[in-house]
Amino acid sequence: MGKTSSKGRPAAVGLAAGDDESARGRLLSAATRLFCKNGINATGIDAIINEAGTAKTTLYKLFGSKTNLVHVVLETEGKQWREWFIAAIEAGGGDPQTKLARIFPALKKWFGEERFYGCPFINAVAEHDKDQKQFRNIALRHKKVVLAHIEKLAAEMGAADPEVLAHQLALLIDGAIVAAMVSGDPGVADTAGLAACSLLPPAKVKKPKRATAAPAQLMAV
């Protein structure tokens, strides 16, 4: 996510139709950074429009409300994260077990980024009334896609119960994300990775091909 600076940038007083997409992108970028860094409840509309360099009327014109903006941010962030995550574990090919083993090294790289603020879905659910289902439902849709890909790899690997294995790995992923956010230590991914290895079957070792029988006179006694 690119940082948008509002220093020296006057707020826009009006937008031509062709500028809507540009303003939308700036508002999404500003809202994403501020929501992730400071929290949704702690981030007001004024902070977002100041960073984006737009007018308040522009935000309401494009998104309707702060709640709608939050929904779009979460949906957009979720899509981008899933694309990154799946690409990271699929990169380089290999068998399904090799791909599953890439999960935690990939997370470690993410944890080490300067703008790692944890999972926006976990954060959104955590800071709102637990009876509110709006953010929980978005989070569950996101998790469903991630689980489906992990379960697919687990099934291809030949796991006895791919669904259970997928949920076990997802719990380790969520735990590592929270631990990294709290501790600031990307190395927690290594610990989670060790736990994940205990859930995967031992690496398959190819049996050497049986040698063709030598002539009787050359066989060892």
Coordinates of N, CA and C in Angstrom, one line a residue:
M1 N 0.8 -1.2 0.0 CA 0.0 0.0 0.0 C 0.9 1.2 0.0
G2 N 0.6 2.1 -0.9 CA 1.4 3.3 -1.0 C 1.0 4.4 0.0
K3 N 1.9 5.1 0.5 CA 1.5 6.1 1.5 C 1.2 7.4 0.7
T4 N 0.1 8.0 1.1 CA -0.4 9.2 0.4 C -0.2 10.4 1.4
S5 N 0.6 11.3 0.9 CA 0.9 12.5 1.8 C 0.0 13.6 1.4
S6 N -0.5 14.3 2.4 CA -1.4 15.5 2.2 C -0.7 16.8 2.4
K7 N 0.7 16.7 2.6 CA 1.4 18.0 2.9 C 1.4 18.9 1.7
G8 N 0.9 20.1 1.9 CA 0.9 21.1 0.8 C -0.1 20.8 -0.3
R9 N -1.0 19.9 0.0 CA -2.0 19.6 -1.0 C -3.4 20.1 -0.6
P10 N -3.9 21.1 -1.3 CA -5.2 21.6 -0.9 C -6.3 20.6 -1.2
A11 N -7.4 20.7 -0.3 CA -8.5 19.8 -0.5 C -9.2 20.2 -1.8
A12 N -9.7 19.2 -2.5 CA -10.4 19.4 -3.8 C -11.7 20.0 -3.5
V13 N -12.1 21.0 -4.2 CA -13.4 21.6 -4.0 C -14.5 21.1 -5.0
G14 N -14.1 20.5 -6.0 CA -15.0 19.9 -6.9 C -14.3 18.9 -7.8
L15 N -15.1 18.0 -8.4 CA -14.5 17.0 -9.3 C -15.2 16.9 -10.6
A16 N -14.5 16.8 -11.6 CA -15.1 16.5 -12.9 C -15.3 15.0 -12.9
A17 N -16.2 14.5 -13.8 CA -16.5 13.1 -13.9 C -15.3 12.2 -14.1
G18 N -14.3 12.8 -14.9 CA -13.1 12.0 -15.2 C -12.2 11.9 -14.0
D19 N -12.4 12.7 -12.9 CA -11.5 12.7 -11.8 C -12.0 11.7 -10.7
D20 N -13.2 11.2 -10.9 CA -13.8 10.3 -9.8 C -12.9 9.1 -9.5
E21 N -12.4 8.5 -10.5 CA -11.6 7.3 -10.3 C -10.3 7.6 -9.6
S22 N -9.7 8.7 -9.9 CA -8.5 9.2 -9.2 C -8.8 9.5 -7.8
A23 N -9.9 10.2 -7.5 CA -10.3 10.5 -6.1 C -10.6 9.3 -5.4
R24 N -11.3 8.3 -6.0 CA -11.7 7.1 -5.4 C -10.4 6.3 -4.9
G25 N -9.4 6.3 -5.8 CA -8.2 5.6 -5.5 C -7.5 6.2 -4.3
R26 N -7.4 7.6 -4.3 CA -6.7 8.2 -3.2 C -7.5 8.0 -1.9
L27 N -8.8 8.1 -1.9 CA -9.6 7.8 -0.7 C -9.4 6.4 -0.2
L28 N -9.4 5.5 -1.1 CA -9.2 4.1 -0.7 C -7.8 3.9 -0.1
S29 N -6.8 4.4 -0.8 CA -5.4 4.3 -0.3 C -5.3 5.0 1.1
A30 N -5.8 6.2 1.3 CA -5.7 6.8 2.6 C -6.5 6.1 3.6
A31 N -7.7 5.7 3.3 CA -8.5 5.0 4.3 C -7.9 3.6 4.7
T32 N -7.3 2.9 3.7 CA -6.7 1.6 4.0 C -5.5 1.8 5.0
R33 N -4.7 2.8 4.7 CA -3.5 3.0 5.6 C -3.9 3.4 7.0
L34 N -4.9 4.3 7.1 CA -5.3 4.9 8.4 C -6.1 3.8 9.2
F35 N -7.0 3.1 8.5 CA -7.7 2.1 9.2 C -6.8 1.0 9.7
C36 N -5.9 0.6 8.9 CA -4.9 -0.5 9.3 C -4.0 0.0 10.4
K37 N -3.5 1.2 10.3 CA -2.5 1.7 11.3 C -3.2 2.1 12.6
N38 N -4.3 2.9 12.5 CA -4.9 3.5 13.7 C -6.1 2.8 14.2
G39 N -6.8 2.0 13.3 CA -8.0 1.4 13.7 C -9.2 2.1 13.0
I40 N -10.3 1.4 12.8 CA -11.4 2.0 12.1 C -12.1 3.0 12.9
N41 N -12.4 2.7 14.2 CA -13.1 3.6 15.0 C -12.3 4.9 15.3
A42 N -11.0 4.8 15.4 CA -10.1 5.9 15.7 C -9.9 6.8 14.5
T43 N -10.3 6.4 13.3 CA -10.1 7.2 12.1 C -11.4 7.9 11.7
G44 N -11.3 9.2 11.7 CA -12.5 9.9 11.3 C -12.5 10.3 9.8
I45 N -13.6 10.7 9.3 CA -13.7 11.2 7.9 C -12.7 12.3 7.6
D46 N -12.6 13.2 8.5 CA -11.7 14.4 8.3 C -10.2 13.9 8.0
A47 N -9.8 12.9 8.8 CA -8.4 12.4 8.6 C -8.3 11.8 7.3
I48 N -9.3 11.1 6.8 CA -9.2 10.4 5.5 C -9.2 11.4 4.4
I49 N -10.1 12.4 4.4 CA -10.1 13.4 3.3 C -8.9 14.3 3.3
N50 N -8.3 14.6 4.5 CA -7.1 15.4 4.5 C -5.9 14.6 3.9
E51 N -5.8 13.3 4.2 CA -4.7 12.6 3.6 C -4.9 12.3 2.1
A52 N -6.2 12.1 1.7 CA -6.5 11.9 0.3 C -6.5 13.1 -0.5
G53 N -6.6 14.3 0.1 CA -6.7 15.6 -0.6 C -8.0 15.7 -1.4
T54 N -9.1 15.3 -0.8 CA -10.4 15.5 -1.5 C -11.3 16.2 -0.5
A55 N -12.5 16.5 -1.0 CA -13.5 17.2 -0.2 C -14.4 16.1 0.4
K56 N -15.0 16.5 1.6 CA -15.9 15.5 2.3 C -17.0 15.1 1.3
T57 N -17.5 16.1 0.6 CA -18.6 15.8 -0.3 C -18.2 14.7 -1.4
T58 N -16.9 14.7 -1.7 CA -16.5 13.7 -2.7 C -16.5 12.3 -2.1
L59 N -16.1 12.2 -0.8 CA -16.2 10.9 -0.2 C -17.6 10.4 -0.1
Y60 N -18.5 11.2 0.2 CA -19.9 10.8 0.3 C -20.5 10.5 -1.0
K61 N -20.1 11.3 -2.0 CA -20.6 11.0 -3.4 C -20.1 9.7 -3.9
L62 N -18.9 9.3 -3.6 CA -18.3 8.0 -4.1 C -18.6 6.8 -3.3
F63 N -18.8 7.0 -2.0 CA -19.0 5.8 -1.1 C -20.3 5.9 -0.3
G64 N -20.9 7.0 -0.2 CA -22.1 7.1 0.6 C -22.0 7.3 2.1
S65 N -21.1 6.6 2.7 CA -20.9 6.7 4.1 C -19.5 6.1 4.5
K66 N -19.1 6.4 5.7 CA -17.9 5.8 6.2 C -18.0 4.2 6.3
T67 N -19.2 3.7 6.7 CA -19.4 2.3 6.8 C -19.2 1.6 5.4
N68 N -19.7 2.2 4.4 CA -19.6 1.7 3.0 C -18.1 1.7 2.6
L69 N -17.4 2.8 3.0 CA -16.0 2.9 2.7 C -15.2 1.8 3.4
V70 N -15.5 1.5 4.6 CA -14.9 0.4 5.3 C -15.1 -0.9 4.6
H71 N -16.3 -1.1 4.2 CA -16.6 -2.4 3.4 C -15.8 -2.5 2.2
V72 N -15.6 -1.4 1.4 CA -14.9 -1.4 0.2 C -13.4 -1.7 0.5
V73 N -12.9 -1.0 1.6 CA -11.5 -1.2 2.0 C -11.2 -2.7 2.3
L74 N -12.1 -3.3 3.1 CA -11.9 -4.7 3.5 C -12.0 -5.6 2.3
E75 N -13.0 -5.4 1.4 CA -13.1 -6.2 0.2 C -11.9 -6.1 -0.7
T76 N -11.4 -4.9 -0.8 CA -10.2 -4.6 -1.7 C -9.0 -5.2 -1.1
E77 N -8.8 -5.0 0.2 CA -7.6 -5.5 0.9 C -7.6 -7.0 0.8
G78 N -8.8 -7.6 1.1 CA -8.9 -9.1 1.1 C -8.6 -9.7 -0.2
K79 N -9.1 -9.1 -1.3 CA -8.7 -9.6 -2.7 C -7.3 -9.5 -2.9
Q80 N -6.7 -8.4 -2.6 CA -5.2 -8.2 -2.9 C -4.4 -9.2 -2.1
W81 N -4.8 -9.4 -0.8 CA -4.0 -10.3 0.1 C -4.1 -11.7 -0.4
R82 N -5.4 -12.1 -0.8 CA -5.5 -13.5 -1.3 C -4.7 -13.7 -2.5
E83 N -4.7 -12.8 -3.4 CA -3.9 -12.9 -4.7 C -2.5 -13.1 -4.3
W84 N -2.0 -12.2 -3.4 CA -0.6 -12.3 -3.0 C -0.3 -13.7 -2.3
F85 N -1.1 -14.1 -1.4 CA -0.9 -15.3 -0.6 C -0.9 -16.5 -1.5
I86 N -1.9 -16.6 -2.4 CA -1.9 -17.8 -3.3 C -0.7 -17.8 -4.3
A87 N -0.4 -16.6 -4.8 CA 0.8 -16.6 -5.7 C 2.0 -16.9 -5.0
A88 N 2.2 -16.5 -3.7 CA 3.4 -16.8 -2.9 C 3.6 -18.3 -2.7
I89 N 2.5 -19.0 -2.4 CA 2.7 -20.5 -2.1 C 2.7 -21.3 -3.4
E90 N 2.2 -20.7 -4.5 CA 2.2 -21.5 -5.8 C 3.5 -21.2 -6.6
A91 N 4.2 -20.1 -6.2 CA 5.4 -19.7 -7.0 C 6.4 -20.8 -7.0
G92 N 6.9 -21.1 -8.1 CA 8.0 -22.2 -8.2 C 7.4 -23.6 -8.4
G93 N 6.1 -23.7 -8.3 CA 5.5 -25.0 -8.6 C 5.9 -26.0 -7.4
G94 N 6.0 -27.2 -7.8 CA 6.3 -28.3 -6.8 C 5.0 -29.0 -6.5
D95 N 5.2 -30.1 -5.6 CA 4.0 -30.8 -5.2 C 3.2 -30.1 -4.2
P96 N 2.0 -30.6 -3.8 CA 1.2 -29.8 -2.9 C 1.8 -29.6 -1.5
Q97 N 2.6 -30.6 -1.1 CA 3.2 -30.5 0.3 C 4.2 -29.4 0.2
T98 N 5.0 -29.2 -0.9 CA 5.9 -28.2 -1.0 C 5.3 -26.8 -1.0
K99 N 4.1 -26.7 -1.6 CA 3.4 -25.5 -1.6 C 2.9 -25.1 -0.2
L100 N 2.3 -26.1 0.5 CA 1.9 -25.8 1.8 C 3.0 -25.4 2.7
A101 N 4.2 -25.9 2.5 CA 5.3 -25.6 3.3 C 5.8 -24.2 3.1
R102 N 5.3 -23.5 2.0 CA 5.7 -22.1 1.7 C 4.9 -21.1 2.5
I103 N 3.8 -21.6 3.1 CA 2.9 -20.7 3.8 C 3.6 -19.8 4.8
F104 N 4.4 -20.3 5.7 CA 4.9 -19.5 6.8 C 6.2 -18.7 6.4
P105 N 7.0 -19.2 5.5 CA 8.1 -18.3 5.0 C 7.5 -17.1 4.3
A106 N 6.4 -17.3 3.6 CA 5.7 -16.1 2.9 C 5.2 -15.2 4.0
L107 N 4.5 -15.7 5.0 CA 4.0 -14.8 6.1 C 5.1 -14.1 6.8
K108 N 6.3 -14.7 7.0 CA 7.4 -14.1 7.6 C 7.8 -12.8 6.9
K109 N 7.9 -13.0 5.5 CA 8.2 -11.8 4.7 C 7.2 -10.7 4.9
W110 N 6.0 -11.0 5.0 CA 4.9 -10.0 5.2 C 5.0 -9.4 6.5
F111 N 5.3 -10.2 7.6 CA 5.4 -9.7 8.9 C 6.6 -8.7 9.0
G112 N 7.6 -8.8 8.2 CA 8.8 -8.0 8.2 C 8.6 -6.7 7.5
E113 N 7.5 -6.5 6.8 CA 7.3 -5.2 6.1 C 7.0 -4.1 7.1
E114 N 7.4 -2.9 6.7 CA 7.3 -1.7 7.6 C 5.8 -1.4 7.9
R115 N 5.0 -1.7 6.9 CA 3.5 -1.3 7.1 C 2.7 -2.6 7.4
F116 N 3.3 -3.5 8.1 CA 2.5 -4.7 8.6 C 1.8 -4.2 9.8
Y117 N 0.4 -4.3 9.8 CA -0.4 -3.9 10.9 C -1.3 -5.0 11.3
G118 N -1.0 -6.2 10.9 CA -1.9 -7.3 11.3 C -2.9 -7.5 10.2
C119 N -3.9 -8.4 10.5 CA -4.9 -8.7 9.5 C -6.1 -7.7 9.7
P120 N -6.4 -7.0 8.6 CA -7.5 -6.0 8.7 C -8.8 -6.6 9.1
F121 N -9.1 -7.9 8.8 CA -10.3 -8.5 9.2 C -10.4 -8.9 10.7
I122 N -9.3 -9.4 11.2 CA -9.2 -9.7 12.6 C -9.3 -8.4 13.4
N123 N -8.6 -7.3 12.9 CA -8.7 -6.1 13.6 C -10.1 -5.5 13.6
A124 N -10.8 -5.6 12.4 CA -12.1 -5.0 12.3 C -13.1 -5.6 13.2
V125 N -13.1 -7.0 13.2 CA -14.0 -7.7 14.1 C -13.7 -7.4 15.6
A126 N -12.4 -7.4 15.9 CA -12.0 -7.2 17.3 C -12.4 -5.8 17.9
E127 N -12.4 -4.8 17.1 CA -12.7 -3.5 17.6 C -14.1 -3.0 17.5
H128 N -15.0 -4.0 17.1 CA -16.4 -3.6 17.0 C -17.3 -4.6 17.9
D129 N -18.5 -4.1 18.2 CA -19.4 -4.9 18.9 C -19.5 -6.3 18.4
K130 N -19.3 -7.3 19.2 CA -19.3 -8.7 18.7 C -20.7 -9.2 18.2
D131 N -21.7 -8.4 18.5 CA -23.1 -8.7 18.0 C -23.2 -8.2 16.5
Q132 N -22.3 -7.3 16.1 CA -22.4 -6.8 14.7 C -21.9 -7.9 13.8
K133 N -22.7 -8.2 12.7 CA -22.3 -9.2 11.8 C -21.7 -8.7 10.5
Q134 N -21.7 -7.4 10.3 CA -21.3 -6.9 9.0 C -19.8 -7.2 8.7
F135 N -19.0 -6.9 9.6 CA -17.5 -7.1 9.4 C -17.2 -8.6 9.6
R136 N -17.9 -9.3 10.4 CA -17.7 -10.7 10.6 C -18.0 -11.5 9.3
N137 N -19.1 -11.1 8.6 CA -19.4 -11.7 7.4 C -18.4 -11.5 6.3
I138 N -17.9 -10.3 6.2 CA -16.8 -10.0 5.2 C -15.6 -10.9 5.6
A139 N -15.2 -10.9 6.9 CA -14.1 -11.7 7.3 C -14.2 -13.2 7.0
L140 N -15.4 -13.7 7.2 CA -15.7 -15.1 6.9 C -15.6 -15.4 5.4
R141 N -16.1 -14.5 4.6 CA -16.0 -14.8 3.1 C -14.5 -14.8 2.7
H142 N -13.7 -13.9 3.3 CA -12.3 -13.9 3.0 C -11.7 -15.2 3.4
K143 N -11.9 -15.6 4.7 CA -11.3 -16.9 5.2 C -11.8 -18.1 4.4
K144 N -13.0 -18.1 3.9 CA -13.5 -19.2 3.1 C -12.7 -19.4 1.9
V145 N -12.3 -18.4 1.2 CA -11.5 -18.5 0.0 C -10.1 -19.0 0.3
V146 N -9.5 -18.5 1.4 CA -8.2 -19.0 1.8 C -8.2 -20.5 2.2
L147 N -9.2 -20.8 3.0 CA -9.4 -22.2 3.4 C -9.6 -23.1 2.2
A148 N -10.3 -22.7 1.3 CA -10.6 -23.6 0.1 C -9.3 -23.9 -0.7
H149 N -8.4 -22.9 -0.8 CA -7.2 -23.2 -1.5 C -6.3 -24.1 -0.7
I150 N -6.2 -23.9 0.6 CA -5.4 -24.8 1.4 C -6.0 -26.2 1.4
E151 N -7.3 -26.3 1.5 CA -7.9 -27.6 1.5 C -7.7 -28.3 0.2
K152 N -7.7 -27.6 -0.9 CA -7.5 -28.2 -2.2 C -6.1 -28.8 -2.2
L153 N -5.1 -28.1 -1.8 CA -3.7 -28.6 -1.7 C -3.6 -29.8 -0.8
A154 N -4.3 -29.7 0.3 CA -4.3 -30.8 1.3 C -4.9 -32.1 0.7
A155 N -6.0 -31.9 -0.1 CA -6.6 -33.1 -0.8 C -5.7 -33.7 -1.8
E156 N -5.0 -32.8 -2.6 CA -4.1 -33.3 -3.6 C -2.9 -34.0 -3.0
M157 N -2.5 -33.6 -1.8 CA -1.4 -34.2 -1.1 C -1.8 -35.6 -0.6
G158 N -3.1 -35.8 -0.4 CA -3.5 -37.1 0.1 C -3.8 -37.1 1.6
A159 N -4.1 -35.9 2.2 CA -4.4 -35.9 3.6 C -5.6 -36.7 3.9
A160 N -5.6 -37.3 5.1 CA -6.7 -38.2 5.5 C -8.0 -37.4 5.6
D161 N -7.9 -36.1 6.1 CA -9.1 -35.2 6.2 C -8.6 -33.8 5.8
P162 N -8.7 -33.5 4.5 CA -8.2 -32.2 4.0 C -8.9 -31.0 4.7
E163 N -10.1 -31.1 5.0 CA -10.8 -30.0 5.7 C -10.3 -29.7 7.0
V164 N -10.1 -30.8 7.8 CA -9.5 -30.6 9.2 C -8.1 -30.0 9.1
L165 N -7.3 -30.5 8.2 CA -5.9 -30.0 8.0 C -5.9 -28.5 7.6
A166 N -6.8 -28.2 6.7 CA -6.9 -26.8 6.3 C -7.3 -25.9 7.5
H167 N -8.2 -26.3 8.3 CA -8.6 -25.5 9.5 C -7.4 -25.4 10.5
Q168 N -6.7 -26.5 10.7 CA -5.5 -26.5 11.6 C -4.5 -25.5 11.1
L169 N -4.2 -25.5 9.8 CA -3.2 -24.6 9.3 C -3.7 -23.2 9.4
A170 N -5.0 -23.0 9.1 CA -5.6 -21.6 9.2 C -5.5 -21.1 10.6
L171 N -5.6 -21.9 11.6 CA -5.5 -21.5 13.0 C -4.1 -21.0 13.3
L172 N -3.1 -21.8 12.8 CA -1.7 -21.4 12.9 C -1.4 -20.1 12.2
I173 N -2.0 -19.9 11.0 CA -1.8 -18.7 10.3 C -2.4 -17.5 11.1
D174 N -3.6 -17.6 11.6 CA -4.2 -16.5 12.4 C -3.4 -16.2 13.6
G175 N -3.0 -17.3 14.3 CA -2.2 -17.1 15.5 C -0.9 -16.4 15.3
A176 N -0.2 -16.8 14.2 CA 1.0 -16.2 13.8 C 0.9 -14.7 13.5
I177 N -0.2 -14.4 12.8 CA -0.5 -13.0 12.4 C -0.7 -12.1 13.7
V178 N -1.5 -12.6 14.6 CA -1.7 -11.9 15.9 C -0.4 -11.8 16.7
A179 N 0.3 -12.9 16.8 CA 1.6 -12.8 17.6 C 2.6 -11.9 17.0
A180 N 2.7 -11.8 15.6 CA 3.6 -10.9 15.0 C 3.2 -9.5 15.2
M181 N 1.9 -9.2 15.1 CA 1.4 -7.9 15.4 C 1.7 -7.4 16.8
V182 N 1.5 -8.3 17.8 CA 1.7 -7.9 19.2 C 3.2 -7.8 19.5
S183 N 4.0 -8.7 19.0 CA 5.4 -8.8 19.4 C 6.3 -8.0 18.5
G184 N 5.8 -7.8 17.2 CA 6.7 -7.1 16.3 C 7.8 -8.0 15.8
D185 N 7.7 -9.3 16.0 CA 8.8 -10.2 15.7 C 8.3 -11.1 14.5
P186 N 8.9 -10.9 13.3 CA 8.5 -11.7 12.2 C 8.9 -13.2 12.4
G187 N 9.8 -13.5 13.3 CA 10.3 -14.8 13.6 C 9.2 -15.8 14.2
V188 N 8.1 -15.2 14.6 CA 7.0 -16.1 15.1 C 6.5 -17.0 14.0
A189 N 6.7 -16.5 12.7 CA 6.3 -17.4 11.6 C 7.1 -18.7 11.6
D190 N 8.3 -18.6 12.0 CA 9.1 -19.8 12.0 C 8.6 -20.8 13.0
T191 N 8.2 -20.4 14.2 CA 7.6 -21.2 15.2 C 6.3 -21.9 14.7
A192 N 5.5 -21.0 14.1 CA 4.2 -21.6 13.5 C 4.5 -22.6 12.4
G193 N 5.5 -22.3 11.6 CA 5.9 -23.2 10.6 C 6.4 -24.6 11.1
L194 N 7.1 -24.6 12.2 CA 7.5 -25.9 12.8 C 6.3 -26.6 13.3
A195 N 5.3 -25.9 13.8 CA 4.1 -26.6 14.3 C 3.3 -27.2 13.0
A196 N 3.3 -26.4 11.9 CA 2.7 -26.9 10.7 C 3.3 -28.1 10.2
C197 N 4.6 -28.2 10.3 CA 5.4 -29.3 9.7 C 4.9 -30.6 10.4
S198 N 4.6 -30.5 11.7 CA 4.2 -31.7 12.5 C 2.8 -32.2 12.0
L199 N 2.1 -31.4 11.3 CA 0.8 -31.8 10.7 C 0.9 -32.4 9.4
L200 N 2.0 -32.2 8.7 CA 2.2 -32.7 7.3 C 2.9 -34.0 7.4
P201 N 2.6 -34.9 6.5 CA 3.3 -36.2 6.5 C 4.8 -36.0 6.2
P202 N 5.6 -36.9 6.6 CA 7.1 -36.8 6.3 C 7.3 -36.7 4.8
A203 N 8.3 -36.0 4.4 CA 8.6 -35.9 3.0 C 8.8 -37.2 2.4
K204 N 8.2 -37.4 1.2 CA 8.3 -38.7 0.6 C 9.7 -38.9 0.0
V205 N 10.4 -40.0 0.2 CA 11.7 -40.2 -0.3 C 11.5 -41.3 -1.4
K206 N 12.0 -40.9 -2.6 CA 11.9 -41.9 -3.7 C 12.8 -43.1 -3.5
K207 N 12.1 -44.3 -3.6 CA 12.9 -45.5 -3.5 C 13.8 -45.7 -4.7
P208 N 15.0 -46.1 -4.4 CA 15.9 -46.4 -5.5 C 15.4 -47.5 -6.4
K209 N 15.6 -47.4 -7.7 CA 15.2 -48.4 -8.6 C 15.9 -49.7 -8.3
R210 N 15.2 -50.8 -8.4 CA 15.8 -52.1 -8.2 C 16.8 -52.4 -9.3
A211 N 18.0 -52.7 -8.9 CA 19.0 -53.0 -9.9 C 18.7 -54.3 -10.7
T212 N 19.0 -54.3 -12.0 CA 18.8 -55.5 -12.7 C 19.8 -56.6 -12.3
A213 N 19.3 -57.8 -12.1 CA 20.2 -58.9 -11.6 C 21.4 -59.1 -12.5
A214 N 22.6 -59.2 -11.8 CA 23.8 -59.4 -12.6 C 23.9 -60.9 -12.9
P215 N 24.8 -61.1 -13.9 CA 25.0 -62.6 -14.3 C 25.5 -63.3 -13.0
A216 N 25.2 -64.6 -12.9 CA 25.5 -65.4 -11.7 C 26.9 -65.3 -11.3
Q217 N 27.8 -65.4 -12.3 CA 29.2 -65.4 -12.0 C 29.8 -64.1 -11.4
L218 N 29.0 -63.0 -11.5 CA 29.4 -61.7 -11.0 C 28.7 -61.3 -9.7
M219 N 27.8 -62.1 -9.3 CA 27.0 -61.8 -8.1 C 27.9 -62.0 -6.8
A220 N 27.7 -61.1 -5.8 CA 28.5 -61.3 -4.6 C 28.0 -62.6 -3.9
V221 N 29.0 -63.2 -3.2 CA 28.7 -64.4 -2.5 C 28.1 -64.1 -1.2

